[in-house]
């Protein structure tokens, strides 16, 4: 508990020494008010409001100076390109919104019911993949050949064929069998 009290006393000392707030009373429930320009305590509500208004004017002046400085600095961006897409959308949207508002007013005047028309179209473009380079094909053939020699020995009871009985075909061999089969089917 003593650590908490020490921390609170340090915080209170820092607040009092910073000059941002001044204590209005030394009681258990200390209330803080803005530090006034005079060293005297405020005695009426009018004085408090005047001090508050003066502080607000100072903050407003600082803000206005900051904004004026930003505008004076300008920007490195070309002003014609700034917010180009946003302005294009705004021009389109404003025209469309005014047109829709006009049509909505006309429909209400004529007591027309709502008519909803919806059309949707989904298109899946074909995926075109480029041919593989020769080094990629060589890698895949080597990988397939090495996978045949893995140390996996399945029991004969499972009926899984021996990988050594398989032959690894190249892409040209596979395409050649396809071409031959398609030629045979076209002859028939």
Tab-separated table of N, CA, C and O in Angstrom, residues 3-64:
chain	number	residue	atom	x	y	z
A	3	UNK	N	3.593	1.704	-1.579
A	3	UNK	CA	4.049	1.996	-2.938
A	3	UNK	C	2.998	2.794	-3.702
A	3	UNK	O	3.323	3.700	-4.465
A	4	UNK	N	1.730	2.442	-3.481
A	4	UNK	CA	0.644	3.157	-4.152
A	4	UNK	C	0.596	4.602	-3.676
A	4	UNK	O	0.457	5.530	-4.466
A	5	UNK	N	0.745	4.806	-2.366
A	5	UNK	CA	0.731	6.168	-1.828
A	5	UNK	C	1.904	6.979	-2.366
A	5	UNK	O	1.763	8.150	-2.697
A	6	UNK	N	3.071	6.347	-2.462
A	6	UNK	CA	4.231	7.051	-2.999
A	6	UNK	C	3.997	7.445	-4.460
A	6	UNK	O	4.320	8.556	-4.874
A	7	UNK	N	3.421	6.535	-5.221
A	7	UNK	CA	3.159	6.836	-6.629
A	7	UNK	C	2.155	7.969	-6.762
A	7	UNK	O	2.330	8.881	-7.588
A	8	UNK	N	1.099	7.950	-5.932
A	8	UNK	CA	0.108	9.023	-5.980
A	8	UNK	C	0.713	10.361	-5.581
A	8	UNK	O	0.415	11.399	-6.181
A	9	UNK	N	1.575	10.359	-4.577
A	9	UNK	CA	2.184	11.631	-4.164
A	9	UNK	C	3.106	12.160	-5.260
A	9	UNK	O	3.159	13.366	-5.498
A	10	UNK	N	3.807	11.266	-5.964
A	10	UNK	CA	4.669	11.710	-7.064
A	10	UNK	C	3.830	12.313	-8.180
A	10	UNK	O	4.161	13.369	-8.725
A	11	UNK	N	2.716	11.666	-8.515
A	11	UNK	CA	1.833	12.179	-9.572
A	11	UNK	C	1.264	13.530	-9.167
A	11	UNK	O	1.238	14.472	-9.971
A	12	UNK	N	0.804	13.654	-7.926
A	12	UNK	CA	0.236	14.927	-7.472
A	12	UNK	C	1.277	16.034	-7.487
A	12	UNK	O	0.987	17.166	-7.870
A	13	UNK	N	2.505	15.720	-7.050
A	13	UNK	CA	3.570	16.720	-7.089
A	13	UNK	C	3.856	17.150	-8.524
A	13	UNK	O	4.051	18.320	-8.802
A	14	UNK	N	3.847	16.189	-9.442
A	14	UNK	CA	4.115	16.510	-10.853
A	14	UNK	C	3.011	17.407	-11.415
A	14	UNK	O	3.283	18.366	-12.130
A	15	UNK	N	1.770	17.107	-11.075
A	15	UNK	CA	0.648	17.919	-11.576
A	15	UNK	C	0.745	19.339	-11.026
A	15	UNK	O	0.584	20.315	-11.751
A	16	UNK	N	1.048	19.469	-9.708
A	16	UNK	CA	1.150	20.802	-9.119
A	16	UNK	C	2.326	21.586	-9.681
A	16	UNK	O	2.234	22.777	-9.929
A	17	UNK	N	3.456	20.899	-9.937
A	17	UNK	CA	4.647	21.612	-10.400
A	17	UNK	C	4.572	21.935	-11.888
A	17	UNK	O	5.234	22.856	-12.348
A	18	UNK	N	3.760	21.187	-12.654
A	18	UNK	CA	3.703	21.443	-14.087
A	18	UNK	C	3.000	22.751	-14.405
A	18	UNK	O	3.241	23.353	-15.440
A	19	UNK	N	2.126	23.222	-13.539
A	19	UNK	CA	1.453	24.493	-13.745
A	19	UNK	C	0.259	24.400	-14.668
A	19	UNK	O	-0.349	25.407	-14.992
A	20	UNK	N	-0.078	23.208	-15.127
A	20	UNK	CA	-1.245	23.078	-15.984
A	20	UNK	C	-2.512	23.264	-15.169
A	20	UNK	O	-3.429	23.957	-15.576
A	21	UNK	N	-2.537	22.646	-14.021
A	21	UNK	CA	-3.691	22.764	-13.146
A	21	UNK	C	-3.243	23.351	-11.821
A	21	UNK	O	-2.121	23.147	-11.384
A	22	UNK	N	-4.159	24.040	-11.163
A	22	UNK	CA	-3.891	24.497	-9.800
A	22	UNK	C	-4.994	23.971	-8.917
A	22	UNK	O	-6.148	23.878	-9.333
A	23	UNK	N	-4.652	23.638	-7.721
A	23	UNK	CA	-5.617	23.046	-6.816
A	23	UNK	C	-6.490	24.139	-6.212
A	23	UNK	O	-6.000	25.184	-5.796
A	24	UNK	N	-7.791	23.891	-6.168
A	24	UNK	CA	-8.690	24.881	-5.577
A	24	UNK	C	-8.847	24.651	-4.085
A	24	UNK	O	-9.245	25.545	-3.361
A	25	UNK	N	-8.561	23.461	-3.604
A	25	UNK	CA	-8.635	23.199	-2.171
A	25	UNK	C	-7.672	22.070	-1.843
A	25	UNK	O	-7.295	21.290	-2.692
A	26	UNK	N	-7.312	21.985	-0.592
A	26	UNK	CA	-6.372	20.954	-0.162
A	26	UNK	C	-7.103	19.800	0.514
A	26	UNK	O	-6.520	19.055	1.274
A	27	UNK	N	-8.377	19.641	0.261
A	27	UNK	CA	-9.149	18.592	0.915
A	27	UNK	C	-8.856	17.237	0.265
A	27	UNK	O	-8.079	17.125	-0.670
A	28	UNK	N	-9.513	16.213	0.767
A	28	UNK	CA	-9.324	14.856	0.273
A	28	UNK	C	-9.719	14.773	-1.202
A	28	UNK	O	-9.032	14.159	-1.997
A	29	UNK	N	-10.831	15.374	-1.576
A	29	UNK	CA	-11.277	15.347	-2.976
A	29	UNK	C	-10.820	16.633	-3.645
A	29	UNK	O	-11.523	17.638	-3.633
A	30	UNK	N	-9.631	16.618	-4.204
A	30	UNK	CA	-9.090	17.811	-4.835
A	30	UNK	C	-9.705	17.971	-6.218
A	30	UNK	O	-9.790	17.021	-6.985
A	31	UNK	N	-10.150	19.165	-6.510
A	31	UNK	CA	-10.662	19.477	-7.836
A	31	UNK	C	-9.683	20.416	-8.490
A	31	UNK	O	-9.076	21.257	-7.827
A	32	UNK	N	-9.506	20.268	-9.784
A	32	UNK	CA	-8.535	21.070	-10.504
A	32	UNK	C	-9.250	21.961	-11.503
A	32	UNK	O	-10.286	21.609	-12.040
A	33	UNK	N	-8.667	23.135	-11.737
A	33	UNK	CA	-9.204	24.042	-12.733
A	33	UNK	C	-8.036	24.531	-13.571
A	33	UNK	O	-6.877	24.406	-13.179
A	34	UNK	N	-8.339	25.108	-14.706
A	34	UNK	CA	-7.286	25.633	-15.560
A	34	UNK	C	-6.541	26.753	-14.854
A	34	UNK	O	-7.131	27.541	-14.141
A	35	UNK	N	-5.236	26.801	-15.079
A	35	UNK	CA	-4.427	27.855	-14.480
A	35	UNK	C	-4.790	29.178	-15.134
A	35	UNK	O	-4.822	29.292	-16.348
A	36	UNK	N	-5.071	30.141	-14.344
A	36	UNK	CA	-5.478	31.445	-14.873
A	36	UNK	C	-4.261	32.278	-15.202
A	36	UNK	O	-3.149	31.998	-14.777
A	37	UNK	N	-4.518	33.346	-15.969
A	37	UNK	CA	-3.408	34.219	-16.340
A	37	UNK	C	-2.952	35.049	-15.144
A	37	UNK	O	-1.840	35.525	-15.097
A	38	UNK	N	-3.826	35.222	-14.173
A	38	UNK	CA	-3.435	35.956	-12.961
A	38	UNK	C	-3.159	34.957	-11.855
A	38	UNK	O	-3.598	33.815	-11.904
A	39	UNK	N	-2.439	35.384	-10.868
A	39	UNK	CA	-2.106	34.489	-9.755
A	39	UNK	C	-3.246	34.389	-8.760
A	39	UNK	O	-3.199	33.573	-7.857
A	40	UNK	N	-4.274	35.221	-8.919
A	40	UNK	CA	-5.387	35.220	-7.974
A	40	UNK	C	-6.343	34.081	-8.291
A	40	UNK	O	-6.479	33.656	-9.427
A	41	UNK	N	-7.030	33.638	-7.243
A	41	UNK	CA	-8.051	32.613	-7.445
A	41	UNK	C	-9.295	33.265	-8.020
A	41	UNK	O	-9.595	34.429	-7.740
A	42	UNK	N	-9.998	32.484	-8.817
A	42	UNK	CA	-11.236	32.995	-9.385
A	42	UNK	C	-12.316	32.983	-8.321
A	42	UNK	O	-12.487	32.008	-7.595
A	43	UNK	N	-13.046	34.059	-8.246
A	43	UNK	CA	-14.056	34.161	-7.188
A	43	UNK	C	-15.468	34.106	-7.737
A	43	UNK	O	-16.404	33.844	-6.991
A	44	UNK	N	-15.658	34.369	-9.038
A	44	UNK	CA	-17.022	34.351	-9.570
A	44	UNK	C	-17.063	33.515	-10.848
A	44	UNK	O	-16.045	33.221	-11.471
A	45	UNK	N	-18.274	33.195	-11.219
A	45	UNK	CA	-18.496	32.409	-12.429
A	45	UNK	C	-18.140	33.226	-13.671
A	45	UNK	O	-17.633	32.676	-14.653
A	46	UNK	N	-18.381	34.532	-13.620
A	46	UNK	CA	-18.036	35.381	-14.772
A	46	UNK	C	-16.533	35.375	-15.031
A	46	UNK	O	-16.093	35.306	-16.181
A	47	UNK	N	-15.735	35.443	-13.973
A	47	UNK	CA	-14.283	35.401	-14.148
A	47	UNK	C	-13.852	34.071	-14.762
A	47	UNK	O	-13.015	34.021	-15.655
A	48	UNK	N	-14.459	33.000	-14.292
A	48	UNK	CA	-14.132	31.675	-14.816
A	48	UNK	C	-14.464	31.593	-16.302
A	48	UNK	O	-13.662	31.107	-17.113
A	49	UNK	N	-15.651	32.083	-16.674
A	49	UNK	CA	-16.052	32.044	-18.087
A	49	UNK	C	-15.135	32.890	-18.956
A	49	UNK	O	-14.811	32.512	-20.090
A	50	UNK	N	-14.694	34.047	-18.439
A	50	UNK	CA	-13.772	34.898	-19.203
A	50	UNK	C	-12.433	34.198	-19.412
A	50	UNK	O	-11.866	34.235	-20.506
A	51	UNK	N	-11.928	33.560	-18.356
A	51	UNK	CA	-10.661	32.841	-18.471
A	51	UNK	C	-10.792	31.673	-19.447
A	51	UNK	O	-9.910	31.401	-20.254
A	52	UNK	N	-11.905	30.997	-19.362
A	52	UNK	CA	-12.149	29.871	-20.256
A	52	UNK	C	-12.223	30.342	-21.705
A	52	UNK	O	-11.664	29.720	-22.610
A	53	UNK	N	-12.911	31.462	-21.943
A	53	UNK	CA	-13.044	32.020	-23.295
A	53	UNK	C	-11.672	32.457	-23.823
A	53	UNK	O	-11.358	32.253	-24.989
A	54	UNK	N	-10.849	33.062	-22.950
A	54	UNK	CA	-9.510	33.485	-23.368
A	54	UNK	C	-8.663	32.281	-23.755
A	54	UNK	O	-7.935	32.311	-24.757
A	55	UNK	N	-8.747	31.195	-22.977
A	55	UNK	CA	-7.999	29.979	-23.297
A	55	UNK	C	-8.459	29.390	-24.624
A	55	UNK	O	-7.657	28.926	-25.436
A	56	UNK	N	-9.771	29.440	-24.880
A	56	UNK	CA	-10.315	28.924	-26.131
A	56	UNK	C	-9.823	29.755	-27.310
A	56	UNK	O	-9.490	29.223	-28.373
A	57	UNK	N	-9.780	31.068	-27.158
A	57	UNK	CA	-9.296	31.933	-28.235
A	57	UNK	C	-7.838	31.647	-28.557
A	57	UNK	O	-7.437	31.634	-29.727
A	58	UNK	N	-7.038	31.393	-27.528
A	58	UNK	CA	-5.627	31.064	-27.750
A	58	UNK	C	-5.514	29.762	-28.544
A	58	UNK	O	-4.748	29.666	-29.500
A	59	UNK	N	-6.289	28.754	-28.138
A	59	UNK	CA	-6.256	27.479	-28.865
A	59	UNK	C	-6.721	27.647	-30.303
A	59	UNK	O	-6.146	27.079	-31.225
A	60	UNK	N	-7.765	28.445	-30.525
A	60	UNK	CA	-8.276	28.684	-31.869
A	60	UNK	C	-7.240	29.387	-32.735
A	60	UNK	O	-7.041	29.029	-33.903
A	61	UNK	N	-6.563	30.385	-32.164
A	61	UNK	CA	-5.518	31.083	-32.919
A	61	UNK	C	-4.387	30.138	-33.301
A	61	UNK	O	-3.898	30.171	-34.435
A	62	UNK	N	-3.972	29.293	-32.370
A	62	UNK	CA	-2.906	28.334	-32.672
A	62	UNK	C	-3.330	27.384	-33.794
A	62	UNK	O	-2.555	27.086	-34.704
A	63	UNK	N	-4.559	26.914	-33.742
A	63	UNK	CA	-5.063	26.005	-34.778
A	63	UNK	C	-5.108	26.709	-36.134
A	63	UNK	O	-4.694	26.151	-37.144
A	64	UNK	N	-5.619	27.942	-36.148
A	64	UNK	CA	-5.701	28.673	-37.421
A	64	UNK	C	-4.314	28.931	-38.001
A	64	UNK	O	-4.118	28.865	-39.223
